Amino acid sequence: MSALEWFAHKHLGGGIFWIQERFYESGNRANIWLVRGSQRDVVIDAGLGLRSLPDYLRAAGLLAPADGAEPRPLLAVATHVHFDHSGGLQHFEEVAVHSAEAAALLRGDNYEAVTWLSDREVARPPQPGWRARHFRVPPVRPSRLLQEGDEISLGDRQLTVMHMPGHSRGSICLHDKERKILFSGDVVYDGSMIDWLPYSKISDYVASCQRLLELVDRGLVEKVLPGHFNIFGAERLYRLASNYISQAGICHKVSTCAMKSIASIALRITNPRVTS
């Protein structure tokens, strides 16, 4: 199967494209965002990597400037290193990730990447004989380490890095302040927030949700482009964040601790730790 078959995209206007892996039929299917700038293009998250995303972007004509000149530099930014977001980073020359998860990406740590993929989730195998049990996120050397407050310049637009741990220790959002757009990764999406994976931390998640509430209160976000499911607005963002905070009590912590233990054991069986 070619990259052109594997992916599909929708133009949202304003230089933003919404890309998905057509045959990965799972709630874990991540949204991929291409943001075009006057001097640089940025891909936010990269999917499983079963087919080359850069090949798709070129074949679909999404990287070619209107004047026919050479394509702009392309940077892939991972909102975090979980497998459904980071598997495709291997196909990019320039890769950025938060410093807290850079070592895991570099050593190909599929325990921290929480790699968990089944054959039934892939409606059409990308190649003959492919099996999900062989899938792993390969080691990738980041070319840029991100920190809170860093600016990613695209020329005519700036994306500000917001370190928002909780779902994972290196989770980030990217904020286009001028356009009031938040690329939220898995920090928040219109579904149940997952805080029971290795390196998830409820207290960090609560603090991150409080920051999300502040963004809404200050009128800094009008549209959220999340890591999964559909786009939503400021009102829904406020409700999702406030609901998480209100539910993060002792009962939630106890049940989450039990789930985290089970998930950790299962992941250690399928993805032995890589320590070097």
PDB file of C-alpha atoms in Angstrom:
ATOM      1  CA  MET A   1       0.000   0.000   0.000  1.00  0.00           C
ATOM      2  CA  SER A   2       1.322   3.441  -0.898  1.00  0.00           C
ATOM      3  CA  ALA A   3       1.500   6.400   1.470  1.00  0.00           C
ATOM      4  CA  LEU A   4      -1.076   8.134  -0.744  1.00  0.00           C
ATOM      5  CA  GLU A   5      -3.547   5.332   0.021  1.00  0.00           C
ATOM      6  CA  TRP A   6      -2.739   5.034   3.718  1.00  0.00           C
ATOM      7  CA  PHE A   7      -3.381   8.673   4.688  1.00  0.00           C
ATOM      8  CA  ALA A   8      -6.179  11.139   3.999  1.00  0.00           C
ATOM      9  CA  HIS A   9      -6.417  14.851   4.737  1.00  0.00           C
ATOM     10  CA  LYS A  10      -8.823  17.728   5.085  1.00  0.00           C
ATOM     11  CA  HIS A  11      -7.915  21.386   4.597  1.00  0.00           C
ATOM     12  CA  LEU A  12      -9.226  23.474   7.481  1.00  0.00           C
ATOM     13  CA  GLY A  13      -8.104  26.797   6.046  1.00  0.00           C
ATOM     14  CA  GLY A  14      -5.488  29.163   7.390  1.00  0.00           C
ATOM     15  CA  GLY A  15      -2.648  26.860   6.378  1.00  0.00           C
ATOM     16  CA  ILE A  16      -3.815  23.965   8.604  1.00  0.00           C
ATOM     17  CA  PHE A  17      -4.451  20.426   7.375  1.00  0.00           C
ATOM     18  CA  TRP A  18      -6.027  17.587   9.365  1.00  0.00           C
ATOM     19  CA  ILE A  19      -4.455  14.227   8.454  1.00  0.00           C
ATOM     20  CA  GLN A  20      -5.458  10.740   9.551  1.00  0.00           C
ATOM     21  CA  GLU A  21      -4.397   7.144   8.907  1.00  0.00           C
ATOM     22  CA  ARG A  22      -7.355   5.751   7.002  1.00  0.00           C
ATOM     23  CA  PHE A  23      -6.959   2.076   7.858  1.00  0.00           C
ATOM     24  CA  TYR A  24      -6.028   2.408  11.525  1.00  0.00           C
ATOM     25  CA  GLU A  25      -9.538   1.947  12.912  1.00  0.00           C
ATOM     26  CA  SER A  26      -9.093   2.528  16.616  1.00  0.00           C
ATOM     27  CA  GLY A  27      -9.845   5.049  19.327  1.00  0.00           C
ATOM     28  CA  ASN A  28      -6.065   5.319  19.531  1.00  0.00           C
ATOM     29  CA  ARG A  29      -5.852   6.720  16.008  1.00  0.00           C
ATOM     30  CA  ALA A  30      -4.131  10.049  16.468  1.00  0.00           C
ATOM     31  CA  ASN A  31      -4.909  13.263  14.667  1.00  0.00           C
ATOM     32  CA  ILE A  32      -1.977  14.580  12.654  1.00  0.00           C
ATOM     33  CA  TRP A  33      -1.786  18.311  11.995  1.00  0.00           C
ATOM     34  CA  LEU A  34       0.177  19.996   9.239  1.00  0.00           C
ATOM     35  CA  VAL A  35       0.671  23.711   9.831  1.00  0.00           C
ATOM     36  CA  ARG A  36       2.126  25.642   6.905  1.00  0.00           C
ATOM     37  CA  GLY A  37       4.113  28.796   7.456  1.00  0.00           C
ATOM     38  CA  SER A  38       5.884  31.308   5.259  1.00  0.00           C
ATOM     39  CA  GLN A  39       9.341  29.945   6.153  1.00  0.00           C
ATOM     40  CA  ARG A  40       8.758  26.512   7.733  1.00  0.00           C
ATOM     41  CA  ASP A  41       6.096  23.808   7.847  1.00  0.00           C
ATOM     42  CA  VAL A  42       5.394  21.849  11.012  1.00  0.00           C
ATOM     43  CA  VAL A  43       3.784  18.442  11.427  1.00  0.00           C
ATOM     44  CA  ILE A  44       2.300  17.973  14.891  1.00  0.00           C
ATOM     45  CA  ASP A  45       2.408  14.249  15.728  1.00  0.00           C
ATOM     46  CA  ALA A  46       3.187  11.594  13.159  1.00  0.00           C
ATOM     47  CA  GLY A  47       0.943   8.571  13.633  1.00  0.00           C
ATOM     48  CA  LEU A  48       2.094   4.954  13.622  1.00  0.00           C
ATOM     49  CA  GLY A  49       4.622   5.287  10.836  1.00  0.00           C
ATOM     50  CA  LEU A  50       3.423   2.252   8.885  1.00  0.00           C
ATOM     51  CA  ARG A  51       3.781   4.405   5.792  1.00  0.00           C
ATOM     52  CA  SER A  52       5.915   7.506   5.269  1.00  0.00           C
ATOM     53  CA  LEU A  53       4.055  10.692   6.133  1.00  0.00           C
ATOM     54  CA  PRO A  54       6.573  12.944   4.318  1.00  0.00           C
ATOM     55  CA  ASP A  55       6.023  10.844   1.185  1.00  0.00           C
ATOM     56  CA  TYR A  56       2.293  11.438   1.524  1.00  0.00           C
ATOM     57  CA  LEU A  57       2.703  15.176   2.035  1.00  0.00           C
ATOM     58  CA  ARG A  58       4.829  15.410  -1.100  1.00  0.00           C
ATOM     59  CA  ALA A  59       2.577  13.162  -3.209  1.00  0.00           C
ATOM     60  CA  ALA A  60      -0.546  15.068  -2.111  1.00  0.00           C
ATOM     61  CA  GLY A  61       1.102  18.393  -2.957  1.00  0.00           C
ATOM     62  CA  LEU A  62       0.833  19.702   0.598  1.00  0.00           C
ATOM     63  CA  LEU A  63       4.447  20.845   0.848  1.00  0.00           C
ATOM     64  CA  ALA A  64       4.795  22.667  -2.453  1.00  0.00           C
ATOM     65  CA  PRO A  65       4.570  26.483  -2.159  1.00  0.00           C
ATOM     66  CA  ALA A  66       2.163  28.281  -4.464  1.00  0.00           C
ATOM     67  CA  ASP A  67       5.006  29.866  -6.442  1.00  0.00           C
ATOM     68  CA  GLY A  68       6.533  26.507  -7.312  1.00  0.00           C
ATOM     69  CA  ALA A  69       9.747  27.117  -5.384  1.00  0.00           C
ATOM     70  CA  GLU A  70      11.470  24.521  -3.234  1.00  0.00           C
ATOM     71  CA  PRO A  71       9.428  23.214  -0.285  1.00  0.00           C
ATOM     72  CA  ARG A  72      10.027  24.888   3.036  1.00  0.00           C
ATOM     73  CA  PRO A  73      11.918  23.090   5.822  1.00  0.00           C
ATOM     74  CA  LEU A  74       9.718  20.513   7.572  1.00  0.00           C
ATOM     75  CA  LEU A  75       9.798  19.871  11.312  1.00  0.00           C
ATOM     76  CA  ALA A  76       7.932  17.045  13.054  1.00  0.00           C
ATOM     77  CA  VAL A  77       6.894  17.871  16.625  1.00  0.00           C
ATOM     78  CA  ALA A  78       5.726  15.095  18.937  1.00  0.00           C
ATOM     79  CA  THR A  79       3.267  16.214  21.596  1.00  0.00           C
ATOM     80  CA  HIS A  80       4.503  13.132  23.490  1.00  0.00           C
ATOM     81  CA  VAL A  81       6.166   9.822  22.637  1.00  0.00           C
ATOM     82  CA  HIS A  82       3.237   7.401  22.906  1.00  0.00           C
ATOM     83  CA  PHE A  83       3.286   5.005  19.958  1.00  0.00           C
ATOM     84  CA  ASP A  84       0.231   6.369  18.165  1.00  0.00           C
ATOM     85  CA  HIS A  85       1.888   9.793  17.974  1.00  0.00           C
ATOM     86  CA  SER A  86       5.580   8.956  17.610  1.00  0.00           C
ATOM     87  CA  GLY A  87       5.841   5.885  15.366  1.00  0.00           C
ATOM     88  CA  GLY A  88       6.061   8.044  12.252  1.00  0.00           C
ATOM     89  CA  LEU A  89       8.875  10.263  13.520  1.00  0.00           C
ATOM     90  CA  GLN A  90      11.374   7.854  11.973  1.00  0.00           C
ATOM     91  CA  HIS A  91      10.546   9.243   8.528  1.00  0.00           C
ATOM     92  CA  PHE A  92      11.481  12.855   9.317  1.00  0.00           C
ATOM     93  CA  GLU A  93      14.898  14.501   9.173  1.00  0.00           C
ATOM     94  CA  GLU A  94      14.024  17.100  11.826  1.00  0.00           C
ATOM     95  CA  VAL A  95      12.235  15.969  14.976  1.00  0.00           C
ATOM     96  CA  ALA A  96      11.368  17.914  18.136  1.00  0.00           C
ATOM     97  CA  VAL A  97      10.153  16.505  21.456  1.00  0.00           C
ATOM     98  CA  HIS A  98      10.042  17.698  25.049  1.00  0.00           C
ATOM     99  CA  SER A  99      13.306  17.045  26.861  1.00  0.00           C
ATOM    100  CA  ALA A 100      11.575  14.866  29.493  1.00  0.00           C
ATOM    101  CA  GLU A 101      10.860  12.184  26.869  1.00  0.00           C
ATOM    102  CA  ALA A 102      13.844  12.638  24.556  1.00  0.00           C
ATOM    103  CA  ALA A 103      15.837   9.775  26.090  1.00  0.00           C
ATOM    104  CA  ALA A 104      12.918   7.358  25.714  1.00  0.00           C
ATOM    105  CA  LEU A 105      12.581   8.275  22.040  1.00  0.00           C
ATOM    106  CA  LEU A 106      16.317   7.966  21.468  1.00  0.00           C
ATOM    107  CA  ARG A 107      16.534   4.465  22.922  1.00  0.00           C
ATOM    108  CA  GLY A 108      13.280   3.203  21.376  1.00  0.00           C
ATOM    109  CA  ASP A 109      11.636   2.548  24.729  1.00  0.00           C
ATOM    110  CA  ASN A 110       8.325   0.972  23.786  1.00  0.00           C
ATOM    111  CA  TYR A 111       7.354   0.636  27.440  1.00  0.00           C
ATOM    112  CA  GLU A 112       7.284   4.405  27.803  1.00  0.00           C
ATOM    113  CA  ALA A 113       5.760   4.638  24.316  1.00  0.00           C
ATOM    114  CA  VAL A 114       3.001   2.312  25.656  1.00  0.00           C
ATOM    115  CA  THR A 115       3.034   0.377  22.402  1.00  0.00           C
ATOM    116  CA  TRP A 116      -0.126  -1.707  22.206  1.00  0.00           C
ATOM    117  CA  LEU A 117      -1.403  -2.531  18.734  1.00  0.00           C
ATOM    118  CA  SER A 118      -3.598  -5.386  17.510  1.00  0.00           C
ATOM    119  CA  ASP A 119      -4.242  -6.820  14.056  1.00  0.00           C
ATOM    120  CA  ARG A 120      -7.970  -6.094  14.326  1.00  0.00           C
ATOM    121  CA  GLU A 121      -7.266  -2.350  14.623  1.00  0.00           C
ATOM    122  CA  VAL A 122      -5.604  -2.269  11.191  1.00  0.00           C
ATOM    123  CA  ALA A 123      -8.333  -2.786   8.609  1.00  0.00           C
ATOM    124  CA  ARG A 124      -5.894  -3.190   5.717  1.00  0.00           C
ATOM    125  CA  PRO A 125      -2.323  -4.290   6.417  1.00  0.00           C
ATOM    126  CA  PRO A 126       0.219  -1.847   4.990  1.00  0.00           C
ATOM    127  CA  GLN A 127       2.109  -4.680   3.325  1.00  0.00           C
ATOM    128  CA  PRO A 128       1.728  -8.444   2.786  1.00  0.00           C
ATOM    129  CA  GLY A 129       2.562 -10.474   5.887  1.00  0.00           C
ATOM    130  CA  TRP A 130       2.431  -7.498   8.245  1.00  0.00           C
ATOM    131  CA  ARG A 131       1.482  -8.341  11.843  1.00  0.00           C
ATOM    132  CA  ALA A 132       0.788  -5.951  14.673  1.00  0.00           C
ATOM    133  CA  ARG A 133       2.867  -7.983  17.125  1.00  0.00           C
ATOM    134  CA  HIS A 134       5.987  -6.960  15.208  1.00  0.00           C
ATOM    135  CA  PHE A 135       5.224  -3.243  15.450  1.00  0.00           C
ATOM    136  CA  ARG A 136       7.604  -1.133  17.521  1.00  0.00           C
ATOM    137  CA  VAL A 137       8.467   2.554  17.688  1.00  0.00           C
ATOM    138  CA  PRO A 138      12.076   2.632  16.469  1.00  0.00           C
ATOM    139  CA  PRO A 139      14.782   4.743  18.115  1.00  0.00           C
ATOM    140  CA  VAL A 140      14.802   8.308  16.812  1.00  0.00           C
ATOM    141  CA  ARG A 141      17.374  10.972  17.648  1.00  0.00           C
ATOM    142  CA  PRO A 142      15.594  14.298  18.256  1.00  0.00           C
ATOM    143  CA  SER A 143      17.153  17.266  16.508  1.00  0.00           C
ATOM    144  CA  ARG A 144      15.538  19.712  18.928  1.00  0.00           C
ATOM    145  CA  LEU A 145      14.650  19.402  22.604  1.00  0.00           C
ATOM    146  CA  LEU A 146      11.688  21.476  23.708  1.00  0.00           C
ATOM    147  CA  GLN A 147      11.050  23.249  26.995  1.00  0.00           C
ATOM    148  CA  GLU A 148       8.220  25.307  28.490  1.00  0.00           C
ATOM    149  CA  GLY A 149       7.950  28.658  26.721  1.00  0.00           C
ATOM    150  CA  ASP A 150       9.979  27.766  23.627  1.00  0.00           C
ATOM    151  CA  GLU A 151       8.843  29.338  20.372  1.00  0.00           C
ATOM    152  CA  ILE A 152       8.647  27.369  17.133  1.00  0.00           C
ATOM    153  CA  SER A 153       8.776  29.924  14.349  1.00  0.00           C
ATOM    154  CA  LEU A 154       7.116  29.227  11.019  1.00  0.00           C
ATOM    155  CA  GLY A 155       7.832  32.714   9.759  1.00  0.00           C
ATOM    156  CA  ASP A 156       4.386  34.275   9.718  1.00  0.00           C
ATOM    157  CA  ARG A 157       3.169  32.375  12.773  1.00  0.00           C
ATOM    158  CA  GLN A 158       4.633  31.301  16.093  1.00  0.00           C
ATOM    159  CA  LEU A 159       3.784  28.214  18.121  1.00  0.00           C
ATOM    160  CA  THR A 160       4.506  28.428  21.846  1.00  0.00           C
ATOM    161  CA  VAL A 161       5.407  25.255  23.745  1.00  0.00           C
ATOM    162  CA  MET A 162       3.383  24.643  26.909  1.00  0.00           C
ATOM    163  CA  HIS A 163       4.668  21.755  29.016  1.00  0.00           C
ATOM    164  CA  MET A 164       1.512  20.050  30.291  1.00  0.00           C
ATOM    165  CA  PRO A 165       2.457  16.795  32.073  1.00  0.00           C
ATOM    166  CA  GLY A 166      -0.085  14.383  33.505  1.00  0.00           C
ATOM    167  CA  HIS A 167      -0.985  12.101  30.613  1.00  0.00           C
ATOM    168  CA  SER A 168       2.761  11.578  30.182  1.00  0.00           C
ATOM    169  CA  ARG A 169       5.755  13.338  31.685  1.00  0.00           C
ATOM    170  CA  GLY A 170       6.694  15.109  28.471  1.00  0.00           C
ATOM    171  CA  SER A 171       3.233  16.001  27.149  1.00  0.00           C
ATOM    172  CA  ILE A 172       3.029  19.413  25.506  1.00  0.00           C
ATOM    173  CA  CYS A 173       0.480  21.687  23.899  1.00  0.00           C
ATOM    174  CA  LEU A 174       1.389  24.113  21.110  1.00  0.00           C
ATOM    175  CA  HIS A 175      -0.349  27.476  21.321  1.00  0.00           C
ATOM    176  CA  ASP A 176      -0.843  29.782  18.367  1.00  0.00           C
ATOM    177  CA  LYS A 177      -1.490  32.882  20.453  1.00  0.00           C
ATOM    178  CA  GLU A 178      -2.298  35.200  17.563  1.00  0.00           C
ATOM    179  CA  ARG A 179      -4.983  32.912  16.148  1.00  0.00           C
ATOM    180  CA  LYS A 180      -6.077  31.577  19.561  1.00  0.00           C
ATOM    181  CA  ILE A 181      -5.597  27.969  18.480  1.00  0.00           C
ATOM    182  CA  LEU A 182      -4.391  25.248  20.839  1.00  0.00           C
ATOM    183  CA  PHE A 183      -2.883  22.024  19.500  1.00  0.00           C
ATOM    184  CA  SER A 184      -3.502  19.983  22.625  1.00  0.00           C
ATOM    185  CA  GLY A 185      -2.094  16.524  21.902  1.00  0.00           C
ATOM    186  CA  ASP A 186      -3.410  14.111  24.516  1.00  0.00           C
ATOM    187  CA  VAL A 187      -3.457  16.687  27.293  1.00  0.00           C
ATOM    188  CA  VAL A 188      -7.112  17.196  26.480  1.00  0.00           C
ATOM    189  CA  TYR A 189      -9.491  15.855  23.843  1.00  0.00           C
ATOM    190  CA  ASP A 190     -13.240  15.294  23.747  1.00  0.00           C
ATOM    191  CA  GLY A 191     -13.152  11.991  25.588  1.00  0.00           C
ATOM    192  CA  SER A 192     -12.012  10.385  28.812  1.00  0.00           C
ATOM    193  CA  MET A 193      -8.568  11.632  29.845  1.00  0.00           C
ATOM    194  CA  ILE A 194      -6.094   8.819  30.392  1.00  0.00           C
ATOM    195  CA  ASP A 195      -4.005   9.147  33.539  1.00  0.00           C
ATOM    196  CA  TRP A 196      -3.232   5.500  34.351  1.00  0.00           C
ATOM    197  CA  LEU A 197      -0.279   4.805  32.055  1.00  0.00           C
ATOM    198  CA  PRO A 198       3.395   4.628  33.017  1.00  0.00           C
ATOM    199  CA  TYR A 199       4.624   8.160  33.805  1.00  0.00           C
ATOM    200  CA  SER A 200       1.069   9.478  34.118  1.00  0.00           C
ATOM    201  CA  LYS A 201       0.580  11.556  37.265  1.00  0.00           C
ATOM    202  CA  ILE A 202      -2.747  12.842  38.557  1.00  0.00           C
ATOM    203  CA  SER A 203      -1.350  15.827  40.463  1.00  0.00           C
ATOM    204  CA  ASP A 204       0.476  16.994  37.338  1.00  0.00           C
ATOM    205  CA  TYR A 205      -2.685  16.492  35.295  1.00  0.00           C
ATOM    206  CA  VAL A 206      -4.697  18.641  37.696  1.00  0.00           C
ATOM    207  CA  ALA A 207      -2.110  21.430  37.438  1.00  0.00           C
ATOM    208  CA  SER A 208      -2.165  21.197  33.634  1.00  0.00           C
ATOM    209  CA  CYS A 209      -5.967  21.384  33.619  1.00  0.00           C
ATOM    210  CA  GLN A 210      -5.795  24.476  35.799  1.00  0.00           C
ATOM    211  CA  ARG A 211      -3.559  26.063  33.169  1.00  0.00           C
ATOM    212  CA  LEU A 212      -6.143  25.184  30.515  1.00  0.00           C
ATOM    213  CA  LEU A 213      -8.831  26.929  32.555  1.00  0.00           C
ATOM    214  CA  GLU A 214      -6.636  30.011  32.774  1.00  0.00           C
ATOM    215  CA  LEU A 215      -6.230  30.069  28.987  1.00  0.00           C
ATOM    216  CA  VAL A 216      -9.995  30.112  28.590  1.00  0.00           C
ATOM    217  CA  ASP A 217     -10.519  32.675  31.352  1.00  0.00           C
ATOM    218  CA  ARG A 218      -8.019  35.000  29.677  1.00  0.00           C
ATOM    219  CA  GLY A 219      -9.623  34.565  26.259  1.00  0.00           C
ATOM    220  CA  LEU A 220      -6.480  33.023  24.768  1.00  0.00           C
ATOM    221  CA  VAL A 221      -8.083  29.957  23.181  1.00  0.00           C
ATOM    222  CA  GLU A 222     -11.035  29.791  20.824  1.00  0.00           C
ATOM    223  CA  LYS A 223     -10.334  26.510  19.004  1.00  0.00           C
ATOM    224  CA  VAL A 224      -8.740  23.263  20.177  1.00  0.00           C
ATOM    225  CA  LEU A 225      -7.162  20.859  17.679  1.00  0.00           C
ATOM    226  CA  PRO A 226      -6.670  17.748  19.838  1.00  0.00           C
ATOM    227  CA  GLY A 227      -4.654  14.549  19.559  1.00  0.00           C
ATOM    228  CA  HIS A 228      -7.792  12.430  19.079  1.00  0.00           C
ATOM    229  CA  PHE A 229     -11.391  12.809  17.939  1.00  0.00           C
ATOM    230  CA  ASN A 230     -12.985  16.092  16.886  1.00  0.00           C
ATOM    231  CA  ILE A 231     -12.137  19.770  17.094  1.00  0.00           C
ATOM    232  CA  PHE A 232     -13.915  21.780  19.786  1.00  0.00           C
ATOM    233  CA  GLY A 233     -14.097  25.272  21.249  1.00  0.00           C
ATOM    234  CA  ALA A 234     -13.299  27.169  24.425  1.00  0.00           C
ATOM    235  CA  GLU A 235     -16.502  26.296  26.262  1.00  0.00           C
ATOM    236  CA  ARG A 236     -15.960  22.572  25.795  1.00  0.00           C
ATOM    237  CA  LEU A 237     -12.297  22.939  26.770  1.00  0.00           C
ATOM    238  CA  TYR A 238     -13.318  24.612  30.023  1.00  0.00           C
ATOM    239  CA  ARG A 239     -15.811  21.874  30.818  1.00  0.00           C
ATOM    240  CA  LEU A 240     -13.387  19.024  30.090  1.00  0.00           C
ATOM    241  CA  ALA A 241     -10.629  20.548  32.210  1.00  0.00           C
ATOM    242  CA  SER A 242     -12.899  21.485  35.104  1.00  0.00           C
ATOM    243  CA  ASN A 243     -14.539  18.039  35.093  1.00  0.00           C
ATOM    244  CA  TYR A 244     -11.168  16.344  35.406  1.00  0.00           C
ATOM    245  CA  ILE A 245     -10.172  18.554  38.327  1.00  0.00           C
ATOM    246  CA  SER A 246     -13.443  17.937  40.137  1.00  0.00           C
ATOM    247  CA  GLN A 247     -13.212  14.158  39.710  1.00  0.00           C
ATOM    248  CA  ALA A 248      -9.554  13.782  40.729  1.00  0.00           C
ATOM    249  CA  GLY A 249     -10.334  12.891  44.339  1.00  0.00           C
ATOM    250  CA  ILE A 250      -9.243  10.003  46.530  1.00  0.00           C
ATOM    251  CA  CYS A 251     -11.584   7.439  44.911  1.00  0.00           C
ATOM    252  CA  HIS A 252     -10.273   8.315  41.472  1.00  0.00           C
ATOM    253  CA  LYS A 253      -6.675   8.070  42.700  1.00  0.00           C
ATOM    254  CA  VAL A 254      -7.234   4.626  44.212  1.00  0.00           C
ATOM    255  CA  SER A 255      -8.897   3.198  41.098  1.00  0.00           C
ATOM    256  CA  THR A 256      -6.298   4.807  38.852  1.00  0.00           C
ATOM    257  CA  CYS A 257      -3.483   3.293  40.899  1.00  0.00           C
ATOM    258  CA  ALA A 258      -4.951  -0.173  40.362  1.00  0.00           C
ATOM    259  CA  MET A 259      -5.369   0.385  36.628  1.00  0.00           C
ATOM    260  CA  LYS A 260      -1.842   1.752  36.377  1.00  0.00           C
ATOM    261  CA  SER A 261      -0.416  -1.375  38.007  1.00  0.00           C
ATOM    262  CA  ILE A 262      -2.257  -3.643  35.575  1.00  0.00           C
ATOM    263  CA  ALA A 263      -1.221  -1.540  32.572  1.00  0.00           C
ATOM    264  CA  SER A 264       2.394  -1.509  33.726  1.00  0.00           C
ATOM    265  CA  ILE A 265       2.524  -5.285  34.066  1.00  0.00           C
ATOM    266  CA  ALA A 266       0.940  -5.817  30.654  1.00  0.00           C
ATOM    267  CA  LEU A 267       3.316  -3.365  28.992  1.00  0.00           C
ATOM    268  CA  ARG A 268       6.373  -4.878  30.656  1.00  0.00           C
ATOM    269  CA  ILE A 269       5.407  -8.289  29.263  1.00  0.00           C
ATOM    270  CA  THR A 270       4.937  -7.027  25.703  1.00  0.00           C
ATOM    271  CA  ASN A 271       7.555  -4.241  25.756  1.00  0.00           C
ATOM    272  CA  PRO A 272      10.590  -5.038  27.928  1.00  0.00           C
ATOM    273  CA  ARG A 273      12.380  -1.936  29.185  1.00  0.00           C
ATOM    274  CA  VAL A 274      15.245  -0.556  27.094  1.00  0.00           C
ATOM    275  CA  THR A 275      17.822   0.922  29.444  1.00  0.00           C
ATOM    276  CA  SER A 276      20.663   1.883  27.147  1.00  0.00           C
TER     277      SER A 276
END
